[in-house]
Coordinates of C-alpha atoms in Angstrom, one line a residue:
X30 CA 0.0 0.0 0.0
X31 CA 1.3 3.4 -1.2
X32 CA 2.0 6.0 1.7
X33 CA -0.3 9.8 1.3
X34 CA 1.3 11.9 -1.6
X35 CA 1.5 14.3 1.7
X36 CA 4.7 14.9 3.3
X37 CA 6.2 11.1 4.4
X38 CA 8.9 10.7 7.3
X39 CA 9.8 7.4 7.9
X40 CA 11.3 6.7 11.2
X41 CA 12.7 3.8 13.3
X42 CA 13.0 3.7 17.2
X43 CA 13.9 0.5 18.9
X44 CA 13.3 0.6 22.1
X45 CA 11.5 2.8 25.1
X46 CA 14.4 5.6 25.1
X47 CA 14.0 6.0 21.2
X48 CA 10.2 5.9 21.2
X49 CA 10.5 9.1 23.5
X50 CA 13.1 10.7 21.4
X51 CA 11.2 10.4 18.3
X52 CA 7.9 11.7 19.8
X53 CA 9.4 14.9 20.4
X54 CA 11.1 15.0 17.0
X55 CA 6.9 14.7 15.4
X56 CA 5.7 17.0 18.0
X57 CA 7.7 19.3 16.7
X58 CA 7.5 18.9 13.1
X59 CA 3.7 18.5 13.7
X60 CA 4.1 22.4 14.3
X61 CA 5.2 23.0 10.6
X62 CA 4.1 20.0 8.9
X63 CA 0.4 19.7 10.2
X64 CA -0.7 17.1 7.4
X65 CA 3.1 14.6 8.2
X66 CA 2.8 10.9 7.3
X67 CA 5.3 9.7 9.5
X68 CA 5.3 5.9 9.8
X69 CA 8.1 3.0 10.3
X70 CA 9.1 1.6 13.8
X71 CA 8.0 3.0 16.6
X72 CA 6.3 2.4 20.2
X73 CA 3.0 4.1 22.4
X74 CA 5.0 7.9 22.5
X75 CA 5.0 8.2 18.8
X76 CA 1.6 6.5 18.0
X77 CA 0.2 9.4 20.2
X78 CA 1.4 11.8 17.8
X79 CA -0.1 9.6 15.1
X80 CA 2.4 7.7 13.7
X81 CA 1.7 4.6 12.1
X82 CA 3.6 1.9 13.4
X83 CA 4.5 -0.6 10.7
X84 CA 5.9 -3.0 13.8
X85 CA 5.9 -2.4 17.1
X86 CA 9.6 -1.1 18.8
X87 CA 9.5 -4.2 20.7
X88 CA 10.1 -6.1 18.0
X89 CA 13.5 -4.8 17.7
X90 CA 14.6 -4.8 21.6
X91 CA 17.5 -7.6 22.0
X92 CA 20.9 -7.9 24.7
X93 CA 23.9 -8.6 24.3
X94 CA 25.5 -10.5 21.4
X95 CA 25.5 -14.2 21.9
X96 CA 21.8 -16.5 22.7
X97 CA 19.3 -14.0 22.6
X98 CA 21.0 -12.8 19.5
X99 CA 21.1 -15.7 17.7
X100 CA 17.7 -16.6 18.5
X101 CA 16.3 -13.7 17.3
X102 CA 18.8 -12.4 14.3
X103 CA 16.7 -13.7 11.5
X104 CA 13.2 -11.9 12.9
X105 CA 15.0 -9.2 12.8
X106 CA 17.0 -9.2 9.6
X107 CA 13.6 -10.4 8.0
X108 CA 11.8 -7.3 9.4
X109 CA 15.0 -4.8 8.1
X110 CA 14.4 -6.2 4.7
X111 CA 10.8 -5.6 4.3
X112 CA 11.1 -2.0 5.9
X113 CA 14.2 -1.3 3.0
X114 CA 11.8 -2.3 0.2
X115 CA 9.1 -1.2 1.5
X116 CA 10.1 2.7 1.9
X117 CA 12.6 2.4 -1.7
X118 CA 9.1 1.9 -3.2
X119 CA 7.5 4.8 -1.3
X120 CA 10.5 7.2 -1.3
X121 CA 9.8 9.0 1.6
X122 CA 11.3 12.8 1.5
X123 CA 13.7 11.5 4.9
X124 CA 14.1 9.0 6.8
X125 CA 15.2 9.4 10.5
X126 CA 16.9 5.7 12.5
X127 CA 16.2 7.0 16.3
X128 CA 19.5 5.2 18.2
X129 CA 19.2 1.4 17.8
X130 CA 22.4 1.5 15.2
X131 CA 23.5 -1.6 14.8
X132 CA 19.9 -1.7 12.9
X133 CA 19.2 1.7 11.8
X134 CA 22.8 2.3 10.0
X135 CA 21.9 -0.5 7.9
X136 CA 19.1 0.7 7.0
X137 CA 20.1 4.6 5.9
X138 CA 23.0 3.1 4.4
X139 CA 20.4 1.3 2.1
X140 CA 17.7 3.8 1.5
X141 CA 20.8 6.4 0.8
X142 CA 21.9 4.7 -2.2
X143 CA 18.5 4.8 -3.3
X144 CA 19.1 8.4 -3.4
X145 CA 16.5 9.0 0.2
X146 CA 18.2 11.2 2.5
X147 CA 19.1 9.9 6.1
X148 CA 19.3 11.2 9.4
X149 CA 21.0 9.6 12.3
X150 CA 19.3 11.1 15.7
X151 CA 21.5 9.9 18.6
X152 CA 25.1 9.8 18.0
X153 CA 26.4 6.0 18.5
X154 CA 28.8 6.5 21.4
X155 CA 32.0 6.3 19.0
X156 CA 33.6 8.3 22.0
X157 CA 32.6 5.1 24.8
X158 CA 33.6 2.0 22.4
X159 CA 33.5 0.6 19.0
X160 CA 35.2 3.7 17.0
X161 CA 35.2 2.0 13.7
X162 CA 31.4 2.6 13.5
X163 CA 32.7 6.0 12.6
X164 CA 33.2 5.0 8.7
X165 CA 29.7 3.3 9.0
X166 CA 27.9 6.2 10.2
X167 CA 29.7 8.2 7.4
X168 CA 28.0 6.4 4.6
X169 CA 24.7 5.9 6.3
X170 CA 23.9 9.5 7.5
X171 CA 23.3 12.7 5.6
X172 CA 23.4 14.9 9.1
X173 CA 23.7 13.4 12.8
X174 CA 21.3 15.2 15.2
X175 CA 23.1 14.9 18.5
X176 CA 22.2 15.3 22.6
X177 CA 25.8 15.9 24.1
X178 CA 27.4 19.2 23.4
X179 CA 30.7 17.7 22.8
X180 CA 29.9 15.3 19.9
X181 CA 29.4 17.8 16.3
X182 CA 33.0 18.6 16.9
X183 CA 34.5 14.8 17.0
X184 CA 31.9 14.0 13.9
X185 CA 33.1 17.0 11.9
X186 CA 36.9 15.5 12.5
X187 CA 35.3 12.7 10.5
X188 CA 33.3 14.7 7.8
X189 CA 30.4 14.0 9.1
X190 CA 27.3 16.9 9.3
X191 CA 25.5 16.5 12.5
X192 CA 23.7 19.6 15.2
X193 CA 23.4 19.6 18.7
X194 CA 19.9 19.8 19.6
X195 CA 20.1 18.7 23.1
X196 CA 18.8 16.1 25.6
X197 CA 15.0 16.3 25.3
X198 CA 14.9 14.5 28.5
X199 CA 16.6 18.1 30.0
X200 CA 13.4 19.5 29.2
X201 CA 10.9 16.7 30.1
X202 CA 12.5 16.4 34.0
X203 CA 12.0 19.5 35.5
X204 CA 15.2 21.4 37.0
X205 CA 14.2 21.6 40.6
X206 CA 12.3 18.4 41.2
X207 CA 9.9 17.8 44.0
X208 CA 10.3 14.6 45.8
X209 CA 7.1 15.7 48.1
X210 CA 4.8 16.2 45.4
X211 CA 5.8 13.1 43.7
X212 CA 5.5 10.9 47.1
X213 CA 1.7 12.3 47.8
X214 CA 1.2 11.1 44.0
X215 CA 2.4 7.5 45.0
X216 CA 0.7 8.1 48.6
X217 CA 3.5 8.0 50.2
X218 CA 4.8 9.3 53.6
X219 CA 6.4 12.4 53.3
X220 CA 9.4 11.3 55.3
X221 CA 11.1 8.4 55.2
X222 CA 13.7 6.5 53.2
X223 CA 12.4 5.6 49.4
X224 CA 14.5 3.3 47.3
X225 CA 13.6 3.0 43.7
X226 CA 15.2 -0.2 41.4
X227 CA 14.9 -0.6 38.3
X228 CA 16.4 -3.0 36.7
X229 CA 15.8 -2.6 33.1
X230 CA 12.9 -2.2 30.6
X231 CA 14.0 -5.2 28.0
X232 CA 12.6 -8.8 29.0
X233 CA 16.9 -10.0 28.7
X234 CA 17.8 -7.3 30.9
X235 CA 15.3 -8.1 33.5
X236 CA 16.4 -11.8 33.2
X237 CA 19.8 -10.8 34.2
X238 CA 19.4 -8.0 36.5
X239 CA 16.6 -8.5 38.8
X240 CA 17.6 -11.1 40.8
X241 CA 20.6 -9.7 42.4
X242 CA 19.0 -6.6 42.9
X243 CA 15.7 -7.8 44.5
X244 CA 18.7 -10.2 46.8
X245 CA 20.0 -6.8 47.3
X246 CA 16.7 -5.0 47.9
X247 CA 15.8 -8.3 50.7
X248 CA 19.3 -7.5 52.3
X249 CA 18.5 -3.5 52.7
X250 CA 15.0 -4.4 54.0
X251 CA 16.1 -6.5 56.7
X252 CA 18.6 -3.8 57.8
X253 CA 15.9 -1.2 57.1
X254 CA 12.2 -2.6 57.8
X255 CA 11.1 0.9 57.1
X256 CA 12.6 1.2 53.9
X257 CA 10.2 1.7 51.0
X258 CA 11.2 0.0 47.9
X259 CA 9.6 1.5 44.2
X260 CA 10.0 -0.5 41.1
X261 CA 8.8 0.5 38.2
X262 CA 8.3 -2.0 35.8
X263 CA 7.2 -2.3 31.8
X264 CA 3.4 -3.6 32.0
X265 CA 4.5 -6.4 29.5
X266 CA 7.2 -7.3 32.2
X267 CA 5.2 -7.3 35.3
X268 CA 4.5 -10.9 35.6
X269 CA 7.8 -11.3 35.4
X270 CA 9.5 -8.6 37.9
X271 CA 6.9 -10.2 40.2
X272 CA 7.6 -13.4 39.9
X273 CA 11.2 -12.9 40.7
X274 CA 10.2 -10.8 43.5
X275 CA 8.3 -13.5 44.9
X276 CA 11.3 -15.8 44.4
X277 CA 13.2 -13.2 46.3
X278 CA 10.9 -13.4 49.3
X279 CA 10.2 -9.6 48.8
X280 CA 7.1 -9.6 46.6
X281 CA 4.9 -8.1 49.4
X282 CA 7.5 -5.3 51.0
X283 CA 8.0 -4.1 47.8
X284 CA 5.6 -2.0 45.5
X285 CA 5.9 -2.7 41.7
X286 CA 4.6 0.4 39.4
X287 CA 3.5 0.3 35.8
X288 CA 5.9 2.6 34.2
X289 CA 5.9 6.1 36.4
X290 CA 9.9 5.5 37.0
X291 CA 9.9 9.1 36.3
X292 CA 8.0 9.2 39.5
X293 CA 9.4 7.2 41.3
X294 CA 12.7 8.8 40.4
X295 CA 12.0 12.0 41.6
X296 CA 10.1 10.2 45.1
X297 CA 13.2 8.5 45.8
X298 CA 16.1 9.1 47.9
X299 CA 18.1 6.9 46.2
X300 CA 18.7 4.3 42.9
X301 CA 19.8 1.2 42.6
X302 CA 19.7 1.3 38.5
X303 CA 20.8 -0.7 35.4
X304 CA 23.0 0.8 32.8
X305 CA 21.4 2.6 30.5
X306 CA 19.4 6.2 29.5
X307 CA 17.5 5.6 32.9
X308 CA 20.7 6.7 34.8
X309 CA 20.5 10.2 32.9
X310 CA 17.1 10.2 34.1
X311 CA 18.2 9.5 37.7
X312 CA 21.0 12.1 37.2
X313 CA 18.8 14.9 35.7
X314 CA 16.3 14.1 39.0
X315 CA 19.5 15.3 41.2
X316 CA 19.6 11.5 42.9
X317 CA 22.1 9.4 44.0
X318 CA 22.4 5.8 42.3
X319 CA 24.3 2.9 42.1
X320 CA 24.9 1.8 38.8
X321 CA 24.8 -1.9 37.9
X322 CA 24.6 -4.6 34.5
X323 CA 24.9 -8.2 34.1
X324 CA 25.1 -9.8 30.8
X325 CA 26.1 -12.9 29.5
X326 CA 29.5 -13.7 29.5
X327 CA 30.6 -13.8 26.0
X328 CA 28.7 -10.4 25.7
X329 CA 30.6 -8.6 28.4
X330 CA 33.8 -10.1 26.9
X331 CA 33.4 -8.7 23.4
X332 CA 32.0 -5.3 25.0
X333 CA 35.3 -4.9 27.2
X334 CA 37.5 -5.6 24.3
X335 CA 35.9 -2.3 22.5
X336 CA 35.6 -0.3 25.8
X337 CA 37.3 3.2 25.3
X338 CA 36.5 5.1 28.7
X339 CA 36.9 3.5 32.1
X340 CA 32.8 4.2 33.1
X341 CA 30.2 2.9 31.6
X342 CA 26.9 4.9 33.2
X343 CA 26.3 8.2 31.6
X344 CA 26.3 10.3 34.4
X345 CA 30.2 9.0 35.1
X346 CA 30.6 9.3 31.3
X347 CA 29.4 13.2 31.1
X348 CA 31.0 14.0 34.1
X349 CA 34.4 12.2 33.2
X350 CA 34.5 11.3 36.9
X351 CA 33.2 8.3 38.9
X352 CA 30.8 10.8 40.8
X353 CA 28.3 7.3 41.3
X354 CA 29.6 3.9 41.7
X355 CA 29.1 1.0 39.3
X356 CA 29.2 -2.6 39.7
X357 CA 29.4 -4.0 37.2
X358 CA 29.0 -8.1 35.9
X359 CA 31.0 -10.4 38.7
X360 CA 31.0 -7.0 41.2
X361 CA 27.5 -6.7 41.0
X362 CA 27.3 -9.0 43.8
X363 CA 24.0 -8.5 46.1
X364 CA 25.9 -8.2 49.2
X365 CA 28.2 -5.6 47.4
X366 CA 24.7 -3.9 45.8
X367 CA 23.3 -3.2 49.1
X368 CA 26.0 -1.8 50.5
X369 CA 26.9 0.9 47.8
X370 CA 23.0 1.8 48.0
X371 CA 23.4 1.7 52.1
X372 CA 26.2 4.0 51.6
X373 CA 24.0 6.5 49.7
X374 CA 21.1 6.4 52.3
X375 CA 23.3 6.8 55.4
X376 CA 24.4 9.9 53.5
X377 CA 22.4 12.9 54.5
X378 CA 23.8 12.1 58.4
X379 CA 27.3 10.7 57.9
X380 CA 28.6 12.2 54.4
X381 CA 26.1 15.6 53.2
X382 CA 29.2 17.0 51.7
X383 CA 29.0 14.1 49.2
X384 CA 25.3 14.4 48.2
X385 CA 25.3 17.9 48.3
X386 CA 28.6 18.2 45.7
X387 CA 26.7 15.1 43.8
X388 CA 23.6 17.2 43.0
X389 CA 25.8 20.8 42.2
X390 CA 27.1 18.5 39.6
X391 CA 24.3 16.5 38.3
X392 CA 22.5 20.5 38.2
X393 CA 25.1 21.8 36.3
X394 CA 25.0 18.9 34.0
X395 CA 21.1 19.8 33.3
X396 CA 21.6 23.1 32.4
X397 CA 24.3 22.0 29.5
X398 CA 21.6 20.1 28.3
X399 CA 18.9 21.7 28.4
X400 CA 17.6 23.1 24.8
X401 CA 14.3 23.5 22.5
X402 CA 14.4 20.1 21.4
X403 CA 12.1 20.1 19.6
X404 CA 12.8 23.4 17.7
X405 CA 16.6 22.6 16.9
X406 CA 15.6 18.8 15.7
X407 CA 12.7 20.7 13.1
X408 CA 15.1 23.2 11.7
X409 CA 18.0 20.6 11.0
X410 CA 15.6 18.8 9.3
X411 CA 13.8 21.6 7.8
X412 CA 17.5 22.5 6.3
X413 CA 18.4 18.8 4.9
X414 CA 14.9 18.6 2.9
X415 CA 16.0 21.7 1.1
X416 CA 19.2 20.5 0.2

């Protein structure tokens, strides 16, 4: 079926992090561009701005390299293929791969020698590990829109276009956030100690994550019976989290959330948090986290090999410091998990110094990136379609 002869972006988001970045990319081309097809990949965010989802972003969502991989390599090849014919019959005026590069790349590389111009939004961390993508992303993308300050700069050094347009999630978390407010939304006691884990939003994450840090969670609870535990979990996950909760013996002294980690970021005093765009989150809330993955071991193998920088959460990464701690695959330990998140709550009486400098940081780190969105992503695109 032929797309509207009205104007047609294609876009691809693979996961929860690119659905949200791509909703705020139509949002604001919505503004110019009332009458937009925009269809592809995509997830909830950008249906609500009425995109037409060819396949669900789930479909897309894998860990690590080795089994899940290789169990689900050909779904997904099968799905790039029919999305590359698909839009070289339709020619859509751009198309737009949201993150997810190891798919997306392949496909602007593609659609760009069928003479459809690319954009890249979310620069593959060429600065963290894996450098040669560099060449990759050279051929695939017409312009790179990118959400750290630093990044135009080290593509230009590569010929590559790209515009900082900042971190939308600067804008979505407010600068001063209200932990009151947010516990009488969760009916929670204003005082008291809050502990939010989340331990991923992708069904292998949560199958190597949760465990530990619900062990970790049982530990802290039994050292703190007044602790409250948040965990906000993916509806299509729920059964699980519980489950593992259950298997923890801490299904009932913990309270699972659909979704609302925003909330229960900003009710907490502290995270215990899986690598990932959630620690941004965490960071741009002003809390204190531990920082935590587990993945296979063949996985973590190939990833260390092609490590550049010695941290591997974003907050660490934009501050260039350890300013959280991370435990990482054999550290993460649960013994070793609750005691870096004991460490944290114990704070405000034995160490303020340290959350107080932690949060000057993490503030000053919202303000760099904090920009119209929106506005900047619009007019780099508006700029490429008249090329």
């Amino acid at each position: 079926m032929q797309a509207p002869s009205h104007p047609f972006l294609a876009m691809v988001a693979g996961e929860t992090s690119g659905d949200l970045l791509a909703s705020l990319v139509l949002q604001g081309l919505r503004t110019d561009f009332p009458d937009l097809y925009a269809a592809g990949i995509g997830g909830v965010r950008m249906a609500a701005h009425g995109f037409d989802a060819w396949w669900p972003s789930e479909r897309l969502a894998v860990h690590g390299y080795s089994a899940e991989l290789v169990r689900r390599i050909w779904g997904i090849l099968r799905i790039r293929k029919q999305l590359v014919q698909r839009l070289t019959a339709q020619k859509p005026q751009l198309f737009m791969g949201i993150d997810a590069p190891d798919f997306n790349l392949g496909v602007e590389e593609r659609l760009r020698v069928n003479g459809i111009k690319t954009v890249h939004f979310v620069c593959p961390s060429i600065w963290a590990w894996r450098p040669e993508r560099v060449e990759k992303i050279r051929r695939a993308a017409d312009h790179v829109l990118c959400i750290f300050p630093f990044e135009p700069a080290l593509l230009a050094q590569h010929g590559i276009a790209a515009t900082y347009v900042g971190h939308p999630l600067a804008n979505v978390i407010p600068l001063e956030p209200d932990r009151s407010a947010a516990r009488r939304k969760l009916g929670l006691v204003e005082e008291g100690e809050v502990l939010a884990v989340l331990p991923g939003s992708r069904a292998s994450e949560v199958g190597y994550i949760a465990k530990p840090f619900f062990q970790a969670a049982a530990m802290l609870l039994r050292a703190r019976p007044s602790l409250t535990i948040l965990v906000p979990a993916v509806p299509a996950l729920r059964a699980r989290i519980d489950a593992l909760a259950a298997e923890c013996g801490i299904l009932d002294r913990i309270r699972v959330l659909d979704g609302q980690s925003h909330l229960a970021l900003e009710a907490c005093n502290c995270t215990l948090i899986a690598s990932g765009t959630a620690t941004l989150e965490a960071a741009l809330f002003k809390r204190p986290m531990v920082i935590s993955y587990h993945m296979h071991p063949i996985s973590w193998r190939l990833m260390k090999r092609k490590q550049l920088q010695p941290w591997v959460g974003l907050p660490n990464i934009l501050c260039q410091d350890f300013v959280v701690p991370e435990l990482l695959q054999d550290a993460a330990t649960p013994q070793a998990l609750a005691d870096a998140v004991a460490q944290w709550l114990d704070a405000p009486v034995r160490d303020p110094s340290r959350l107080a400098l932690l949060e000057q940081r993490f503030n000053d780190l919202h303000l760099e990136l904090r920009r119209d969105t929106p506005k900047l992503a619009t007019d780099a695109i508006q700029k490429i379609l008249a090329a």
